[in-house]
Short mmCIF file of C-alpha atoms in Angstrom, two decimals:
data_model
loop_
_atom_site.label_atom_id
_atom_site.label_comp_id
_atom_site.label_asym_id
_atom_site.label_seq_id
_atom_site.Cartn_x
_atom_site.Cartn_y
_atom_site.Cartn_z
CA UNK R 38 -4.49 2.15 -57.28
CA UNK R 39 -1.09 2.86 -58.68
CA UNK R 40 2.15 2.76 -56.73
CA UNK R 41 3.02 6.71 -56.17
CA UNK R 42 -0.52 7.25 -54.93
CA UNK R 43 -0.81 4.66 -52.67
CA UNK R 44 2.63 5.93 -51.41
CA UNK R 45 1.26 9.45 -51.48
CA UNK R 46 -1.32 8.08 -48.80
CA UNK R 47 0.51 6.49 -46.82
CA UNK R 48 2.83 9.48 -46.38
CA UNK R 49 -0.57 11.34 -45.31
CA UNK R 50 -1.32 8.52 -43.49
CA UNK R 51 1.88 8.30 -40.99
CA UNK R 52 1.89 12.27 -39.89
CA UNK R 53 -1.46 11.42 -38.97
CA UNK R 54 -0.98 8.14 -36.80
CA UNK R 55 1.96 9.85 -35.36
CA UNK R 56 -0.52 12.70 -34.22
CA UNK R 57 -2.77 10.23 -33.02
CA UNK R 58 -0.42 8.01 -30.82
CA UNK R 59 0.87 11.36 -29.19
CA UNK R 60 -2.56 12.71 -28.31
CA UNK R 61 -2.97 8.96 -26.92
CA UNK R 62 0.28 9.35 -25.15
CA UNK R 63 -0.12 12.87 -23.50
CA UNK R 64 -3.86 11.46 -22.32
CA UNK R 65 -2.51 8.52 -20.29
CA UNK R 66 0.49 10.65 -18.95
CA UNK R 67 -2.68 12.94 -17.69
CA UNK R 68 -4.70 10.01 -16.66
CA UNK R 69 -1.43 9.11 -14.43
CA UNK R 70 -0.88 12.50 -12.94
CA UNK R 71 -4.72 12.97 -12.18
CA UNK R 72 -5.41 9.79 -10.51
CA UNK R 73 -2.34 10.62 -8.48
CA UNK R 74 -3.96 13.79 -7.56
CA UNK R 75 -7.54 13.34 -7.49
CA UNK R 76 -7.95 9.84 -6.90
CA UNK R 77 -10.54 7.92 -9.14
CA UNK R 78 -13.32 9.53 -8.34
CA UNK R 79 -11.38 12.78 -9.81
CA UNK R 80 -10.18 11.29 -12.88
CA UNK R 81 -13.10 11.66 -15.78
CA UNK R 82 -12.08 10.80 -19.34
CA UNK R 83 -13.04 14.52 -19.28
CA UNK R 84 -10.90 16.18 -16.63
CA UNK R 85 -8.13 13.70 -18.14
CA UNK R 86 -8.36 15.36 -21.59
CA UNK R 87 -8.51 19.13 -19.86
CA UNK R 88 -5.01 18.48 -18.21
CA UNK R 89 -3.82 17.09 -21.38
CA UNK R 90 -5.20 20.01 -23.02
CA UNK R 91 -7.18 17.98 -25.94
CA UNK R 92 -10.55 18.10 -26.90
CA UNK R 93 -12.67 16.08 -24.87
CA UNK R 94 -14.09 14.75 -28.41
CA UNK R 95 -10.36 13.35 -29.46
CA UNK R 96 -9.72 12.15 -26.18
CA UNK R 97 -13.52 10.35 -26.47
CA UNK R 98 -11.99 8.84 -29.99
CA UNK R 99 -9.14 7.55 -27.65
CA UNK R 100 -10.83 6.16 -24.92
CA UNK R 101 -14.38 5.76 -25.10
CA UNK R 102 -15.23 5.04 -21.39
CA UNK R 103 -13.27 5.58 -18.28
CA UNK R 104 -12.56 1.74 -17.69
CA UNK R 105 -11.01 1.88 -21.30
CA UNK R 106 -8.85 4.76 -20.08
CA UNK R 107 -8.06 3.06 -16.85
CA UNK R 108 -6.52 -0.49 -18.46
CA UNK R 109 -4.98 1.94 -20.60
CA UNK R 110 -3.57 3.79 -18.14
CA UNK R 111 -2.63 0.85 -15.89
CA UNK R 112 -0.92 -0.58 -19.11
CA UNK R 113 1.09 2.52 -19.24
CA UNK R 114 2.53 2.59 -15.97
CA UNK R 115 3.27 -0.74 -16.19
CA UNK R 116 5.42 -0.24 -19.00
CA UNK R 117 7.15 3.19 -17.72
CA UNK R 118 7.67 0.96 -14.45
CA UNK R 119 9.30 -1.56 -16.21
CA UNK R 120 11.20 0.93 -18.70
CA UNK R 121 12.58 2.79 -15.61
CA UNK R 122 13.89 -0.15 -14.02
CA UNK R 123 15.65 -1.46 -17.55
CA UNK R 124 16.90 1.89 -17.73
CA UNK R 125 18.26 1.80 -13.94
CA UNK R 126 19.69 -1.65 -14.39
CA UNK R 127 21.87 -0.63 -17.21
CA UNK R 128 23.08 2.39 -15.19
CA UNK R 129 24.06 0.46 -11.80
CA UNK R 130 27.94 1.53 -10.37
CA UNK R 131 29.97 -1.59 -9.72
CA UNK R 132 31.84 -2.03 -6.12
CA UNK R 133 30.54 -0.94 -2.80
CA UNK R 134 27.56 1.38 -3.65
CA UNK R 135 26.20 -1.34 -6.09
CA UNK R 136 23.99 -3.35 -3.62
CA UNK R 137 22.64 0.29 -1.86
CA UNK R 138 21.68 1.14 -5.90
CA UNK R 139 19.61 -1.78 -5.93
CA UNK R 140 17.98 -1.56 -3.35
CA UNK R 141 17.28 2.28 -4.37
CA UNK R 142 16.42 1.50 -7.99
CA UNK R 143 13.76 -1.64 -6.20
CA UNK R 144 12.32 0.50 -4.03
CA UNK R 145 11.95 3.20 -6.54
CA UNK R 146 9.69 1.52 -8.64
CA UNK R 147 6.70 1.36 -5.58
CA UNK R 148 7.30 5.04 -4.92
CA UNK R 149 6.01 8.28 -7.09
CA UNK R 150 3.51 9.37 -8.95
CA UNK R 151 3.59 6.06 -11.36
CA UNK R 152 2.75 4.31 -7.90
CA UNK R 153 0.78 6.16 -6.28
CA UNK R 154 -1.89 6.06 -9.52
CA UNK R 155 -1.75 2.77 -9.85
CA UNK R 156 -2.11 2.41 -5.30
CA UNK R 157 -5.59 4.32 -6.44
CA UNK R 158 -6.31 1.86 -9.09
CA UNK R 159 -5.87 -1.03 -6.73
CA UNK R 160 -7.89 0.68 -3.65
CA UNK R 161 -10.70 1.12 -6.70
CA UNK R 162 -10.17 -2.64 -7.86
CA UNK R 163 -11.21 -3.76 -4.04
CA UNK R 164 -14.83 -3.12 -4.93
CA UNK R 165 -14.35 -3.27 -9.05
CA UNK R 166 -13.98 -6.80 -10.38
CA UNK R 167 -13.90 -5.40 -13.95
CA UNK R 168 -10.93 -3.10 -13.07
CA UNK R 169 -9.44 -6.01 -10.94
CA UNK R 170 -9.11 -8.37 -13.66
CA UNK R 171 -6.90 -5.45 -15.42
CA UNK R 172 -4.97 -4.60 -12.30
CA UNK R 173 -4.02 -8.00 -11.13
CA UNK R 174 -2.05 -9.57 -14.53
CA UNK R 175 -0.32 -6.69 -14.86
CA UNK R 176 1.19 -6.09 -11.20
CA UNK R 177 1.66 -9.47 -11.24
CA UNK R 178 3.81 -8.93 -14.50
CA UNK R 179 5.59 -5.78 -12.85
CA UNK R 180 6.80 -8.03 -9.37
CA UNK R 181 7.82 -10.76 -11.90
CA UNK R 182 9.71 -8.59 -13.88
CA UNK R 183 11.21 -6.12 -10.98
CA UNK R 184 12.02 -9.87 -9.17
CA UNK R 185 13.74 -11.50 -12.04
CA UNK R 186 16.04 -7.88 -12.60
CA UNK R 187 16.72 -8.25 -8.98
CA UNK R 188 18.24 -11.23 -8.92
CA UNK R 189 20.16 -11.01 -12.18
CA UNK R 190 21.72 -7.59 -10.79
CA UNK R 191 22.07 -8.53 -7.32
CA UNK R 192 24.05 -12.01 -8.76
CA UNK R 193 21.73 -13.65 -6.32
CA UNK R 194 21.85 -17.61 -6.11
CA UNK R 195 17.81 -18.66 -5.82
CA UNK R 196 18.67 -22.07 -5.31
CA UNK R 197 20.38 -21.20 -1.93
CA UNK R 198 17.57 -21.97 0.64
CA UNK R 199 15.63 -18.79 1.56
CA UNK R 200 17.41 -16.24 -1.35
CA UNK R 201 14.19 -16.26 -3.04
CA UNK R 202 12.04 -15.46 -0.18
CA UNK R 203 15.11 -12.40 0.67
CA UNK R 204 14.51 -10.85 -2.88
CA UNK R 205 10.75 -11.04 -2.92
CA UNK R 206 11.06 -9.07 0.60
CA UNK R 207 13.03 -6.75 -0.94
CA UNK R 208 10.25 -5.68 -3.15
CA UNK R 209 7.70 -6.05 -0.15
CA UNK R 210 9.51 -3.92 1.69
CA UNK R 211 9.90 -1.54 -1.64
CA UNK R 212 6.12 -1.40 -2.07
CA UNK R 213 5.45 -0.47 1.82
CA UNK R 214 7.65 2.53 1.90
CA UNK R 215 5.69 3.42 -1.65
CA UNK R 216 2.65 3.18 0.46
CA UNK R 217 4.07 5.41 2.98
CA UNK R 218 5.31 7.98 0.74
CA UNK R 219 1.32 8.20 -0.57
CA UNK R 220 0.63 10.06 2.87
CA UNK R 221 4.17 11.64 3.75
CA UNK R 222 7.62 12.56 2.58
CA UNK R 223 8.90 9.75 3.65
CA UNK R 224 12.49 10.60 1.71
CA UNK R 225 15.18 11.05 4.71
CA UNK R 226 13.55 7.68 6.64
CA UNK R 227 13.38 5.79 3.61
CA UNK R 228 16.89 6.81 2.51
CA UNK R 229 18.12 5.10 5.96
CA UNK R 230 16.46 2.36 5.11
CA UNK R 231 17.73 1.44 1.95
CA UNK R 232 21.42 1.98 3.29
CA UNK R 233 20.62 -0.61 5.97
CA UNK R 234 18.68 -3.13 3.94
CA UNK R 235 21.58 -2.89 1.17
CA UNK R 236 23.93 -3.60 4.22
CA UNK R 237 21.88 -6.75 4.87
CA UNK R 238 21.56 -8.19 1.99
CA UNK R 239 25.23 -7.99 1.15
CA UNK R 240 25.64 -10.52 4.44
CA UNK R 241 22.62 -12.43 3.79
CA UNK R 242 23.49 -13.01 -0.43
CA UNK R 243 27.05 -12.79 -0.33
CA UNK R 244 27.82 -15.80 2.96
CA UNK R 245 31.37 -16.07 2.21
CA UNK R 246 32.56 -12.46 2.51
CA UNK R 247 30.91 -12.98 6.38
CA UNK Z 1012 -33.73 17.12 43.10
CA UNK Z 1013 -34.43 14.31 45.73
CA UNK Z 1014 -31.16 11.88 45.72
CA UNK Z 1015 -33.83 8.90 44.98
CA UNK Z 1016 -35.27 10.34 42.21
CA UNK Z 1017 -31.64 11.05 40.65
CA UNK Z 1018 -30.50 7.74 41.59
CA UNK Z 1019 -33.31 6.71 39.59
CA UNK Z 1020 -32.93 9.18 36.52
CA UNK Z 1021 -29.33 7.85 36.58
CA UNK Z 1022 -30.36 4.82 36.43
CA UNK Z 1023 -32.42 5.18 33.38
CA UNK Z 1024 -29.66 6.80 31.06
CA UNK Z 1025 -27.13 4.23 31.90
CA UNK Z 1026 -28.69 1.71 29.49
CA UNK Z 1027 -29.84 3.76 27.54
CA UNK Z 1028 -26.16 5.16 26.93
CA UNK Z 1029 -24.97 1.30 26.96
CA UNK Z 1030 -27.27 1.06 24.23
CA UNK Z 1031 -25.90 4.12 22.26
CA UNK Z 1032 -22.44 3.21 22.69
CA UNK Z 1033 -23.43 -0.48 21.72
CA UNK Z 1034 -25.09 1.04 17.87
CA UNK Z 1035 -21.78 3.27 17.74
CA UNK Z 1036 -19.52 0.62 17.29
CA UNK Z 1037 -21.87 -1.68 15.64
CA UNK Z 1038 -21.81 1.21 13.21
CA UNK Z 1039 -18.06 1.50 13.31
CA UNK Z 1040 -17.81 -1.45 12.46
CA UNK Z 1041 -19.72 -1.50 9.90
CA UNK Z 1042 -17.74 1.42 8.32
CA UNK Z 1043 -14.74 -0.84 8.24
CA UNK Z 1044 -16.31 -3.92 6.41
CA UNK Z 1045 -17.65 -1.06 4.28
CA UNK Z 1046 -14.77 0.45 3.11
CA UNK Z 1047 -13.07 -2.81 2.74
CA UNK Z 1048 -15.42 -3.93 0.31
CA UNK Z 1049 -17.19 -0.86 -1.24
CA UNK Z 1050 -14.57 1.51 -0.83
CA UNK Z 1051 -14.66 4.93 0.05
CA UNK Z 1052 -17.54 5.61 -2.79
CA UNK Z 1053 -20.20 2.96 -1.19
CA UNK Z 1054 -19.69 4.01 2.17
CA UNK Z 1055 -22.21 6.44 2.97
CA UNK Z 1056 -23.58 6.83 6.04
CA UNK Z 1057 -26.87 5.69 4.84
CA UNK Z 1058 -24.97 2.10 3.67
CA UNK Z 1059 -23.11 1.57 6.69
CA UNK Z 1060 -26.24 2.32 8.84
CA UNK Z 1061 -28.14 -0.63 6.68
CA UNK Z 1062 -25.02 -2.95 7.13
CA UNK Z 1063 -25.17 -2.00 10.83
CA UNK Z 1064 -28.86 -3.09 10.91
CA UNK Z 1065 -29.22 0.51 12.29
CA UNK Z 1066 -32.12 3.00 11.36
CA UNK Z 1067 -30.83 5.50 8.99
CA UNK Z 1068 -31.68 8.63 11.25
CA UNK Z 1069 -29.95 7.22 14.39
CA UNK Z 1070 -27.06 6.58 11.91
CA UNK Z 1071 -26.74 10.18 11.51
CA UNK Z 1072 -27.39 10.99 15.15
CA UNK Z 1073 -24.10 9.44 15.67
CA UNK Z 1074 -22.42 10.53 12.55
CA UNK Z 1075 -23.80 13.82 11.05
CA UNK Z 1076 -21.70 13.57 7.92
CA UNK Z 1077 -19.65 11.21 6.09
CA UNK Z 1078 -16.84 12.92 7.30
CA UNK Z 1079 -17.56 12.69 10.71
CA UNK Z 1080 -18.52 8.38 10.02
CA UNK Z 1081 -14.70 8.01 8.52
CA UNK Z 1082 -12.76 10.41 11.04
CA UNK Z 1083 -14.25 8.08 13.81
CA UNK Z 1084 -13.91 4.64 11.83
CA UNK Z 1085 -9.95 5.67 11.48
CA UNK Z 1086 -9.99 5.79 14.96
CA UNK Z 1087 -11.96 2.96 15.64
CA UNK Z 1088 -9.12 1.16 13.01
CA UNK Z 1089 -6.17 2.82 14.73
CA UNK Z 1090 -7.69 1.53 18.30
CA UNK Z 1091 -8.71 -1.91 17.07
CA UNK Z 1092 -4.94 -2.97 15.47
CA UNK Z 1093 -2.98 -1.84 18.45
CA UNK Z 1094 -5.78 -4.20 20.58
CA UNK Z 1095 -4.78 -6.56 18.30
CA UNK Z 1096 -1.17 -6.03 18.64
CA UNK Z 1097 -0.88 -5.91 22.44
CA UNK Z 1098 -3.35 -9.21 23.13
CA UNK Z 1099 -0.50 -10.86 20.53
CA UNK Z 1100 2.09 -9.67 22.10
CA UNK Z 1101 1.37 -10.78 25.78
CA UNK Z 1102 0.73 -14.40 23.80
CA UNK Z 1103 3.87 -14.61 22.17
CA UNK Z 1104 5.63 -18.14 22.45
CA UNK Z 1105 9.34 -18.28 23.83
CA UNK Z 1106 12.32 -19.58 22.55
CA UNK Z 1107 13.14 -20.54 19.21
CA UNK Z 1108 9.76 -19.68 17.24
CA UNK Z 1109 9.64 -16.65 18.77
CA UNK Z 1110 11.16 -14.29 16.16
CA UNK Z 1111 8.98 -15.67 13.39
CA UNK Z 1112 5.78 -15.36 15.61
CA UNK Z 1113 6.77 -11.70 16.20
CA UNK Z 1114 7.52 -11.13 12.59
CA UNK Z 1115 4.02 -12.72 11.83
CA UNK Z 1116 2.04 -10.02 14.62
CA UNK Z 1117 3.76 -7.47 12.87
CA UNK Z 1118 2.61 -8.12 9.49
CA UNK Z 1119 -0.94 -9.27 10.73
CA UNK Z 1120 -1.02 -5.41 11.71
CA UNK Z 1121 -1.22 -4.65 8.40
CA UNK Z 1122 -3.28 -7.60 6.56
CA UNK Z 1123 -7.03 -8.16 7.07
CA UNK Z 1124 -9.89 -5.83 6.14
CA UNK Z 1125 -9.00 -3.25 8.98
CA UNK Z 1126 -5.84 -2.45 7.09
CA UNK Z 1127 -7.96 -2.71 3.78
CA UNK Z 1128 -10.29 -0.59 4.99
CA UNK Z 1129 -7.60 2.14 5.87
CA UNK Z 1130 -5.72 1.58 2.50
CA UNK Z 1131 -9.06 2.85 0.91
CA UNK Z 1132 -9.04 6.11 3.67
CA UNK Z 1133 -5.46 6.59 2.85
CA UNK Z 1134 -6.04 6.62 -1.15
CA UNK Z 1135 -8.68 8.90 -0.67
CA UNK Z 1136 -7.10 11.25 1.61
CA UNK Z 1137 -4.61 11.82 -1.24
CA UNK Z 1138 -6.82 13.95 -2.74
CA UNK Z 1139 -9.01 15.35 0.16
CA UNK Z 1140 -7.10 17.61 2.28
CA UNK Z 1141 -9.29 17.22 5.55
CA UNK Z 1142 -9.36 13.03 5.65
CA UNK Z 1143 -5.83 13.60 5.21
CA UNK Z 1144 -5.71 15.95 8.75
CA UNK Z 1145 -7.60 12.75 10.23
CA UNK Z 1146 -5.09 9.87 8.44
CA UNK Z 1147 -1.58 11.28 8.90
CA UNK Z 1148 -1.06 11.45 12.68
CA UNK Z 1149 -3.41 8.18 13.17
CA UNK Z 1150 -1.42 5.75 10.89
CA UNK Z 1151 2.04 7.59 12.60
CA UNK Z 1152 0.12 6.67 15.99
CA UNK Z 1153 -0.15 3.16 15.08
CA UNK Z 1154 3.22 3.05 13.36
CA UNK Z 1155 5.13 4.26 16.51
CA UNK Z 1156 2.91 1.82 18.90
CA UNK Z 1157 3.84 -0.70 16.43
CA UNK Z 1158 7.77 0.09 16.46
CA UNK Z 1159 7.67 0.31 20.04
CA UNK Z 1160 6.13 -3.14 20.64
CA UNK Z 1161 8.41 -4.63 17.93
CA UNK Z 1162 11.57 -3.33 19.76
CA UNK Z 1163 10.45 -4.51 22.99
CA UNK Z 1164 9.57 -7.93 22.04
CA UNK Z 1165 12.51 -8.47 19.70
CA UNK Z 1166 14.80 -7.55 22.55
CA UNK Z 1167 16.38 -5.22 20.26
CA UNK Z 1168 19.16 -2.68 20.84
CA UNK Z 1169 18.23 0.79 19.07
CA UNK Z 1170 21.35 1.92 20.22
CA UNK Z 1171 23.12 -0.36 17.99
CA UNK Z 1172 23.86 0.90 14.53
CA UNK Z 1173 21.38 0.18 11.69
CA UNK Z 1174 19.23 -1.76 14.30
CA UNK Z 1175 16.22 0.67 14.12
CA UNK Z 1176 16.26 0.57 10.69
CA UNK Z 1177 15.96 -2.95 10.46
CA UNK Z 1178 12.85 -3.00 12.65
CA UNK Z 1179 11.19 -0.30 10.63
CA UNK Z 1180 12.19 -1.67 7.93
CA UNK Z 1181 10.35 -4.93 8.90
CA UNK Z 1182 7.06 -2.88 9.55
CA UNK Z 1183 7.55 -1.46 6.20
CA UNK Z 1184 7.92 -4.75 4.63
CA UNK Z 1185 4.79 -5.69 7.04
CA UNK Z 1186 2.32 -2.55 5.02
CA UNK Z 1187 3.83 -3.75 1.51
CA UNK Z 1188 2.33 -7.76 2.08
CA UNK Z 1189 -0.41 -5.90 3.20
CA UNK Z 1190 -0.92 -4.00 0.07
CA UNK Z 1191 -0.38 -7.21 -2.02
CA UNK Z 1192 -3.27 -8.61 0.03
CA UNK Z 1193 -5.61 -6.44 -1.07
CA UNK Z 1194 -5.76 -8.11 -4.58
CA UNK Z 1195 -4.39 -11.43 -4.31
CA UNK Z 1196 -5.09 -14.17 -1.61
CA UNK Z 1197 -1.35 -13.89 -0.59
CA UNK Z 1198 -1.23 -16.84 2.51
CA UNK Z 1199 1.75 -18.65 1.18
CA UNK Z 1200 3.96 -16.62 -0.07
CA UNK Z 1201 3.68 -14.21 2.90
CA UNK Z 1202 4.26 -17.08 5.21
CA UNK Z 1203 7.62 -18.34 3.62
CA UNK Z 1204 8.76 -14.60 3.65
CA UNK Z 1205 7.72 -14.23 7.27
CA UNK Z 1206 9.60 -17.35 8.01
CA UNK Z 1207 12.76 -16.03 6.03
CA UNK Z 1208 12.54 -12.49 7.49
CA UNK Z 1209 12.67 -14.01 11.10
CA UNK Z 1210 15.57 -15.57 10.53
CA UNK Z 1211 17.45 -12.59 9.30
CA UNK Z 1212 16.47 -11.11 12.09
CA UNK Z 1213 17.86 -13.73 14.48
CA UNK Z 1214 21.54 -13.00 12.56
CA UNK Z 1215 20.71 -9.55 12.82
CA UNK Z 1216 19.94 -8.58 15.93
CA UNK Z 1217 21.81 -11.37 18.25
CA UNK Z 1218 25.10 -10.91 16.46
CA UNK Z 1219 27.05 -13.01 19.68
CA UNK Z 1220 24.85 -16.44 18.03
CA UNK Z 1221 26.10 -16.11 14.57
#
């Protein structure tokens, strides 16, 4: 095969893939939003691909059952979970608001539609052990992750007896409003919350300033 | 009517109702291990009623539809943690393990299969619009009773600024090491952050000790 034609294909070739990892995209995006919506039970590969608006063939050349959608999908959100909170890090005001932004950005990442999704996931995983062995690594890598950011933006000292244990309540406490917000808007309580937590942990992380 | 013979009569239905309010709960119960387990998709009634060791047909003289099984197992749920909350309550120790002991009832409230089981109600709900009638003012039921008895046996001043927020906050905090339960056998990392979160609270809400 000579040079310019193999280039030729390639050229054909990356339009293509680029097609291809877009449909991909816009099916897990739908796969998020619909098991937000409609729970598991509501989220075929097929209703998936109608709110995407692709062919139910090309999503079926994407995902070929609905567990293959599901660690799909559970890969995604963990990834825009993690992506958000990056992004949030890198954005965080210095001074006096900086603690009540972390505390925001923390508990942001258990609440929405990312969350709720993946809160249907888990309730499916109870009885699943297929879907469970796909749910658990990756929350697992999500709390590691959103941990480790907290303590690098909060400047928090883990070796001080009983820091560690304040940060992982943090995201405890992050992941039960999420679970509240599921049923309710939960936005003016939670707000409250977050100022007084923030308010807390700048006494409990910070004992000199006391 | 002779009074005898209703005396009698009377007599007659009061076992007989013992016996139907006995199967009731045996059923309700049921429901609960059900949807810890199964989920919301394996619990039909005719599933719970062979878990229950209870004839399908009286099964569905108690609950006519699925519907009616859940709306009375939420109940049942709702009933059975604020039980368990006031028995633990009138047990707690005095003096210095107190805090932690209260911290550790309040997050019991939301571990175990009860709260499993209404974690799979509460997913489903999000995308059925009459469970979600049932859920919402049952889980704010439970969440007041459970505020209420926190305040009271904390000793806590709502009156004091950012002191309600700390005790919902702990709730909060409670439901999210409840979520983290459902996946993961959790024991020992929940107790070292009940043990931590009781002694914030100590700082927090007896400000003269500090």
């Amino acid at each position: 095969m000579g040079t310019a034609q193999h280039q030729e294909r390639a050229g054909e070739r990356e339009p293509r893939q680029e097609r291809s990892r877009a449909t991909r995209r816009r099916l897990l995006e739908a796969a998020v939003a619909c098991l937000a919506d409609k729970g598991v039970a509501g989220s075929t590969v097929g209703a998936v691909a109608e709110r995407a608006g692709v062919s139910r063939g090309a999503a079926q050349h994407h995902f070929r059952t609905r567990e293959d959608l599901f660690t799909a999908a559970l890969r995604h959100m963990s990834d825009t979970r993690m992506d958000e909170l990056r992004a949030r890090a890198e954005r965080l005001p210095s001074g006096p608001g900086r603690t009540e932004a972390v505390v925001e950005m923390l508990v942001d990442a258990y609440c929405g539609p990312v969350f709720s999704a993946a809160v249907q996931l888990w309730a499916s995983a109870a009885s699943d052990p297929a879907l469970r062995a796909s749910v658990i690594p990756l929350e697992e890598h999500v709390g590691r992750e959103a941990h480790r950011a907290a303590v690098e933006v909060l400047g928090a000292d883990e070796s001080a007896p009983g820091v560690r244990e304040t940060v992982q309540a943090t995201l405890d406490m992050g992941r039960g409003l999420g679970l509240a917000a599921l049923l309710t808007d939960d936005t003016e309580r939670r707000r409250r919350i977050v100022r007084q937590w923030a308010r807390i942990l700048d006494r409990e992380l910070d004992p000199p300033r006391r």
